Amino acid sequence: MEYKLIGPEHYDQVLEHLRRNFFADEPLNKAAGVCQNGSSSAELEEHCVEAMQDGMSLMAVEPQQLGSCKIAGVVLNGIYRSEDTVKALEKLDRSNDPGYRKIFALLHCHNTKNDLFKKYAVESIFDVRILSVDSSYRGRGIANELVKQSVALAKKNGFCLLKADATGIFSQKIFRSHGFEVFAEQPYDKYTDDDGHIILPVEAPHIKLQLLIKHIYEQKLAKD
Ligand code: ACO
């Protein structure tokens, strides 16, 4: 498998990969029914393109298929800045997509409540936003490698803090195995409306959203 940076020339193919995989079977997308039967959500796609435009997203491609560029998996990494939450909440207010609203109300509310900028006095955070592997390539360590290379990329770009909103038990396990720690979590059955109804009926075995973080400490050079 070859791992490379995603450039603007790959955006269409990455979105096509996401429509067939992430939008269809990531736990929150599935619960909200955002994309059914290969359909998609314009707002969700815009969210993905915005992450790719930060230039730190990666894709796994089979070497023999480079010509046709069959994507086996992607990780979309964006730069998260403190002012982004306010802008995101304004965007959410304007959204007419009920599924998108349910998912992003949960994510933004969780991130606002657990203010990493205040806690760690950083201006920007390397945000691992979308981790997705084609269903026919799962179980071969591709997601593990995408997260490993994302950590290396964050280090190379001088970030001292990484975060991920991991929505299912498998992604949570993957992040923890790369040194991420749970900062906060939200059980799905406790995310309810005013009448006590569960807003996102996420299927088992996924039971909670986890906000995971990883610090990168500068290595001290040994003194002569
Ligand atoms: N059942 C049991 N274990 C699993 C499963 C599964 N379905 N999927 C992954 N794992 C475990 C593996 O056993 C492995 O553990 P190990 O390191 O101890 O051997 C570990 O998770 C990593 O496995 P990979 O093979 O690297 O994972 P894969 O390439 O199959 O991708 C992913 C996992 C990304 C969760 C994939 O199933 C997927 O795309 N799911 C749909 C989208 C999704 O839920 N993405 C994550 C949302 S959170 C976010 O995007 C920030």
Tab-separated table of C-alpha atoms and ligand atoms in Angstrom:
chain	number	residue	atom	x	y	z
A	1	MET	CA	0.000	0.000	0.000
A	2	GLU	CA	1.264	3.491	-0.796
A	3	TYR	CA	0.484	6.429	1.504
A	4	LYS	CA	0.497	9.934	0.059
A	5	LEU	CA	-0.700	13.465	0.686
A	6	ILE	CA	-4.079	14.358	-0.802
A	7	GLY	CA	-3.896	17.227	-3.306
A	8	PRO	CA	-6.727	19.177	-5.007
A	9	GLU	CA	-6.527	16.791	-7.975
A	10	HIS	CA	-7.730	13.969	-5.676
A	11	TYR	CA	-10.720	15.739	-4.044
A	12	ASP	CA	-13.375	14.247	-6.346
A	13	GLN	CA	-12.112	10.721	-5.881
A	14	VAL	CA	-11.829	11.143	-2.123
A	15	LEU	CA	-15.451	12.372	-1.979
A	16	GLU	CA	-16.515	9.384	-4.064
A	17	HIS	CA	-14.698	7.083	-1.618
A	18	LEU	CA	-16.442	8.805	1.319
A	19	ARG	CA	-19.896	8.532	-0.291
A	20	ARG	CA	-19.480	4.774	-0.631
A	21	ASN	CA	-17.882	4.215	2.773
A	22	PHE	CA	-17.723	6.843	5.544
A	23	PHE	CA	-21.036	8.578	4.788
A	24	ALA	CA	-22.716	5.193	4.626
A	25	ASP	CA	-21.310	3.404	7.655
A	26	GLU	CA	-19.625	5.737	10.146
A	27	PRO	CA	-21.758	5.342	13.316
A	28	LEU	CA	-23.170	8.924	13.502
A	29	ASN	CA	-23.838	9.228	9.757
A	30	LYS	CA	-25.620	5.896	9.873
A	31	ALA	CA	-27.705	6.894	12.912
A	32	ALA	CA	-28.674	10.239	11.356
A	33	GLY	CA	-29.383	8.657	7.972
A	34	VAL	CA	-27.512	11.520	6.286
A	35	CYS	CA	-26.545	9.509	3.240
A	36	GLN	CA	-28.686	6.626	2.249
A	37	ASN	CA	-28.365	4.496	-0.877
A	38	GLY	CA	-25.205	6.237	-2.137
A	39	SER	CA	-26.728	9.703	-1.734
A	40	SER	CA	-24.763	12.424	-0.020
A	41	SER	CA	-24.952	15.680	1.882
A	42	ALA	CA	-23.587	18.890	0.356
A	43	GLU	CA	-22.728	20.250	3.785
A	44	LEU	CA	-20.889	17.125	4.827
A	45	GLU	CA	-18.883	17.190	1.602
A	46	GLU	CA	-18.042	20.866	2.164
A	47	HIS	CA	-16.787	19.940	5.653
A	48	CYS	CA	-14.494	17.304	4.085
A	49	VAL	CA	-13.169	19.637	1.355
A	50	GLU	CA	-12.389	22.293	3.985
A	51	ALA	CA	-10.265	19.754	5.873
A	52	MET	CA	-8.462	18.676	2.690
A	53	GLN	CA	-7.687	22.324	1.864
A	54	ASP	CA	-5.472	22.483	4.961
A	55	GLY	CA	-3.074	20.235	3.024
A	56	MET	CA	-2.402	17.617	5.705
A	57	SER	CA	-4.747	14.811	4.635
A	58	LEU	CA	-3.483	11.424	3.531
A	59	MET	CA	-4.709	8.571	1.388
A	60	ALA	CA	-3.784	4.905	1.045
A	61	VAL	CA	-3.614	3.733	-2.552
A	62	GLU	CA	-2.701	0.320	-3.963
A	63	PRO	CA	0.554	0.750	-5.968
A	64	GLN	CA	-0.635	-1.303	-8.952
A	65	GLN	CA	-3.737	0.830	-9.112
A	66	LEU	CA	-2.036	4.226	-9.068
A	67	GLY	CA	-3.020	4.782	-12.694
A	68	SER	CA	-6.688	4.362	-11.935
A	69	CYS	CA	-6.022	5.656	-8.399
A	70	LYS	CA	-8.229	3.293	-6.416
A	71	ILE	CA	-8.396	4.725	-2.922
A	72	ALA	CA	-8.254	2.144	-0.109
A	73	GLY	CA	-8.509	4.606	2.770
A	74	VAL	CA	-8.188	8.233	3.794
A	75	VAL	CA	-7.564	10.354	6.853
A	76	LEU	CA	-8.711	13.970	6.570
A	77	ASN	CA	-6.726	16.201	8.919
A	78	GLY	CA	-7.600	19.845	9.425
A	79	ILE	CA	-6.267	22.734	11.452
A	80	TYR	CA	-8.638	23.536	14.321
A	81	ARG	CA	-8.473	27.135	15.589
A	82	SER	CA	-10.336	28.627	18.559
A	83	GLU	CA	-12.467	30.918	16.351
A	84	ASP	CA	-13.680	27.918	14.286
A	85	THR	CA	-16.326	26.820	16.788
A	86	VAL	CA	-18.238	30.123	16.588
A	87	LYS	CA	-18.151	30.012	12.766
A	88	ALA	CA	-19.227	26.359	12.793
A	89	LEU	CA	-22.174	27.116	15.092
A	90	GLU	CA	-23.290	29.943	12.774
A	91	LYS	CA	-23.062	27.551	9.818
A	92	LEU	CA	-25.095	24.992	11.741
A	93	ASP	CA	-27.835	27.594	12.325
A	94	ARG	CA	-28.081	28.160	8.566
A	95	SER	CA	-28.188	24.426	7.729
A	96	ASN	CA	-31.380	22.907	6.321
A	97	ASP	CA	-30.051	19.349	6.520
A	98	PRO	CA	-31.562	17.686	9.620
A	99	GLY	CA	-29.014	14.825	9.716
A	100	TYR	CA	-26.057	17.174	9.420
A	101	ARG	CA	-27.531	19.372	12.159
A	102	LYS	CA	-27.903	16.438	14.569
A	103	ILE	CA	-24.323	15.254	14.084
A	104	PHE	CA	-22.609	18.625	14.169
A	105	ALA	CA	-24.713	19.977	17.048
A	106	LEU	CA	-23.365	17.048	19.087
A	107	LEU	CA	-19.748	17.473	17.928
A	108	HIS	CA	-19.635	21.259	18.335
A	109	CYS	CA	-21.412	21.177	21.685
A	110	HIS	CA	-18.963	18.526	22.957
A	111	ASN	CA	-15.967	20.534	21.742
A	112	THR	CA	-17.278	23.797	23.183
A	113	LYS	CA	-17.913	22.171	26.566
A	114	ASN	CA	-14.427	20.668	26.574
A	115	ASP	CA	-12.414	23.698	25.558
A	116	LEU	CA	-8.954	22.423	24.610
A	117	PHE	CA	-7.723	25.909	23.672
A	118	LYS	CA	-8.363	27.195	27.176
A	119	LYS	CA	-7.048	24.081	28.874
A	120	TYR	CA	-3.780	23.853	26.932
A	121	ALA	CA	-3.245	27.502	25.883
A	122	VAL	CA	-2.667	26.594	22.221
A	123	GLU	CA	-3.748	28.590	19.160
A	124	SER	CA	-4.205	25.675	16.794
A	125	ILE	CA	-4.733	21.948	17.057
A	126	PHE	CA	-4.062	19.183	14.512
A	127	ASP	CA	-7.578	17.763	14.110
A	128	VAL	CA	-7.959	14.192	12.805
A	129	ARG	CA	-11.474	14.702	11.399
A	130	ILE	CA	-12.306	11.792	9.134
A	131	LEU	CA	-10.821	8.304	9.197
A	132	SER	CA	-12.250	5.997	6.554
A	133	VAL	CA	-11.218	2.698	4.971
A	134	ASP	CA	-12.955	1.118	1.980
A	135	SER	CA	-15.071	-1.803	3.231
A	136	SER	CA	-13.160	-4.245	0.994
A	137	TYR	CA	-9.790	-3.206	2.539
A	138	ARG	CA	-10.706	-3.273	6.232
A	139	GLY	CA	-8.839	-5.344	8.816
A	140	ARG	CA	-5.438	-4.972	7.110
A	141	GLY	CA	-3.978	-2.232	9.307
A	142	ILE	CA	-4.669	0.658	6.900
A	143	ALA	CA	-6.407	2.874	9.482
A	144	ASN	CA	-3.576	2.176	11.928
A	145	GLU	CA	-1.011	3.324	9.376
A	146	LEU	CA	-3.030	6.433	8.417
A	147	VAL	CA	-3.163	7.508	12.069
A	148	LYS	CA	0.543	6.735	12.576
A	149	GLN	CA	1.476	8.864	9.559
A	150	SER	CA	-0.864	11.654	10.687
A	151	VAL	CA	0.949	11.855	14.023
A	152	ALA	CA	4.268	12.092	12.149
A	153	LEU	CA	2.835	14.835	9.906
A	154	ALA	CA	1.582	16.811	12.912
A	155	LYS	CA	5.046	16.577	14.461
A	156	LYS	CA	6.717	17.667	11.222
A	157	ASN	CA	4.391	20.680	10.995
A	158	GLY	CA	5.190	21.791	14.548
A	159	PHE	CA	1.853	21.011	16.250
A	160	CYS	CA	2.028	20.210	19.946
A	161	LEU	CA	-1.549	18.945	20.307
A	162	LEU	CA	-3.680	16.549	18.230
A	163	LYS	CA	-7.357	15.782	18.718
A	164	ALA	CA	-9.951	13.397	17.289
A	165	ASP	CA	-13.693	13.038	17.808
A	166	ALA	CA	-13.883	9.252	17.619
A	167	THR	CA	-17.423	8.010	17.160
A	168	GLY	CA	-17.107	4.220	17.349
A	169	ILE	CA	-15.301	1.609	19.429
A	170	PHE	CA	-12.895	0.598	16.652
A	171	SER	CA	-11.648	4.096	15.869
A	172	GLN	CA	-11.387	4.780	19.622
A	173	LYS	CA	-9.179	1.712	20.004
A	174	ILE	CA	-7.018	2.790	17.035
A	175	PHE	CA	-6.412	6.290	18.441
A	176	ARG	CA	-5.608	4.952	21.908
A	177	SER	CA	-3.074	2.540	20.433
A	178	HIS	CA	-1.237	5.570	18.983
A	179	GLY	CA	-0.963	7.299	22.349
A	180	PHE	CA	-4.181	9.342	22.279
A	181	GLU	CA	-5.923	9.714	25.645
A	182	VAL	CA	-9.600	10.205	26.395
A	183	PHE	CA	-10.234	13.852	27.316
A	184	ALA	CA	-14.046	13.648	27.480
A	185	GLU	CA	-16.863	11.394	26.410
A	186	GLN	CA	-20.576	11.591	25.682
A	187	PRO	CA	-22.775	8.476	25.872
A	188	TYR	CA	-25.213	8.443	22.938
A	189	ASP	CA	-28.153	7.384	25.110
A	190	LYS	CA	-27.683	10.529	27.223
A	191	TYR	CA	-27.798	12.855	24.211
A	192	THR	CA	-31.522	13.555	24.207
A	193	ASP	CA	-34.009	16.229	23.195
A	194	ASP	CA	-36.293	18.190	25.569
A	195	ASP	CA	-38.722	15.247	25.653
A	196	GLY	CA	-35.992	12.768	26.605
A	197	HIS	CA	-35.810	11.126	23.163
A	198	ILE	CA	-32.407	9.931	21.995
A	199	ILE	CA	-31.327	12.237	19.150
A	200	LEU	CA	-28.880	9.854	17.483
A	201	PRO	CA	-29.838	6.187	17.890
A	202	VAL	CA	-26.338	4.841	17.277
A	203	GLU	CA	-26.171	1.092	16.755
A	204	ALA	CA	-24.251	-1.260	19.082
A	205	PRO	CA	-21.406	-1.898	19.694
A	206	HIS	CA	-20.810	1.871	19.518
A	207	ILE	CA	-22.042	3.525	22.710
A	208	LYS	CA	-20.301	6.869	23.092
A	209	LEU	CA	-18.442	9.719	21.463
A	210	GLN	CA	-14.894	10.206	22.699
A	211	LEU	CA	-12.811	13.340	22.405
A	212	LEU	CA	-9.256	12.024	22.338
A	213	ILE	CA	-6.077	14.068	22.503
A	214	LYS	CA	-2.373	13.478	22.032
A	215	HIS	CA	0.451	15.772	23.110
A	216	ILE	CA	3.632	16.061	21.166
A	217	TYR	CA	6.556	17.039	23.302
A	218	GLU	CA	9.674	18.515	21.780
A	219	GLN	CA	12.606	16.166	22.126
A	220	LYS	CA	15.369	17.736	24.177
A	221	LEU	CA	18.762	17.478	22.523
A	222	ALA	CA	21.337	15.700	24.628
A	223	LYS	CA	24.038	18.030	25.921
A	224	ASP	CA	27.613	17.352	24.855
B	1	ACO	N1	-13.990	-5.464	14.404
B	1	ACO	C1	-13.017	-5.717	15.320
B	1	ACO	N2	-11.847	-5.031	15.392
B	1	ACO	C2	-11.680	-4.045	14.506
B	1	ACO	C3	-12.644	-3.705	13.510
B	1	ACO	C4	-13.847	-4.472	13.500
B	1	ACO	N3	-14.843	-4.214	12.628
B	1	ACO	N4	-12.185	-2.676	12.771
B	1	ACO	C5	-10.953	-2.372	13.272
B	1	ACO	N5	-10.670	-3.191	14.306
B	1	ACO	C6	-9.439	-3.187	15.114
B	1	ACO	C7	-8.406	-4.121	14.519
B	1	ACO	O1	-8.514	-5.410	15.023
B	1	ACO	C8	-7.096	-3.463	14.850
B	1	ACO	O2	-6.669	-3.817	16.136
B	1	ACO	P1	-5.113	-4.192	16.411
B	1	ACO	O3	-4.327	-2.930	16.069
B	1	ACO	O4	-5.106	-4.527	17.857
B	1	ACO	O5	-4.805	-5.319	15.499
B	1	ACO	C9	-7.446	-1.973	14.876
B	1	ACO	O6	-8.857	-1.895	15.073
B	1	ACO	C10	-7.030	-1.269	13.602
B	1	ACO	O7	-7.488	-1.985	12.505
B	1	ACO	P2	-7.228	-1.507	11.021
B	1	ACO	O8	-7.170	-2.721	10.155
B	1	ACO	O9	-6.088	-0.552	10.966
B	1	ACO	O10	-8.587	-0.731	10.739
B	1	ACO	P3	-9.298	-0.627	9.300
B	1	ACO	O11	-8.291	-0.299	8.273
B	1	ACO	O12	-10.144	-1.814	9.108
B	1	ACO	O13	-10.235	0.674	9.510
B	1	ACO	C11	-12.104	1.913	10.411
B	1	ACO	C12	-11.015	0.848	10.697
B	1	ACO	C13	-11.467	3.206	9.936
B	1	ACO	C14	-12.862	2.181	11.716
B	1	ACO	C15	-13.052	1.337	9.302
B	1	ACO	O14	-13.757	0.250	9.829
B	1	ACO	C16	-14.054	2.359	8.750
B	1	ACO	O15	-13.763	3.068	7.788
B	1	ACO	N6	-15.265	2.421	9.374
B	1	ACO	C17	-16.325	3.339	8.920
B	1	ACO	C18	-15.984	4.799	9.187
B	1	ACO	C19	-15.653	5.066	10.649
B	1	ACO	O16	-16.334	4.631	11.567
B	1	ACO	N7	-14.551	5.837	10.858
B	1	ACO	C20	-14.100	6.301	12.170
B	1	ACO	C21	-14.975	7.415	12.684
B	1	ACO	S1	-14.149	8.462	13.851
B	1	ACO	C22	-13.234	9.589	12.905
B	1	ACO	O17	-13.339	9.592	11.699
B	1	ACO	C23	-12.286	10.567	13.590
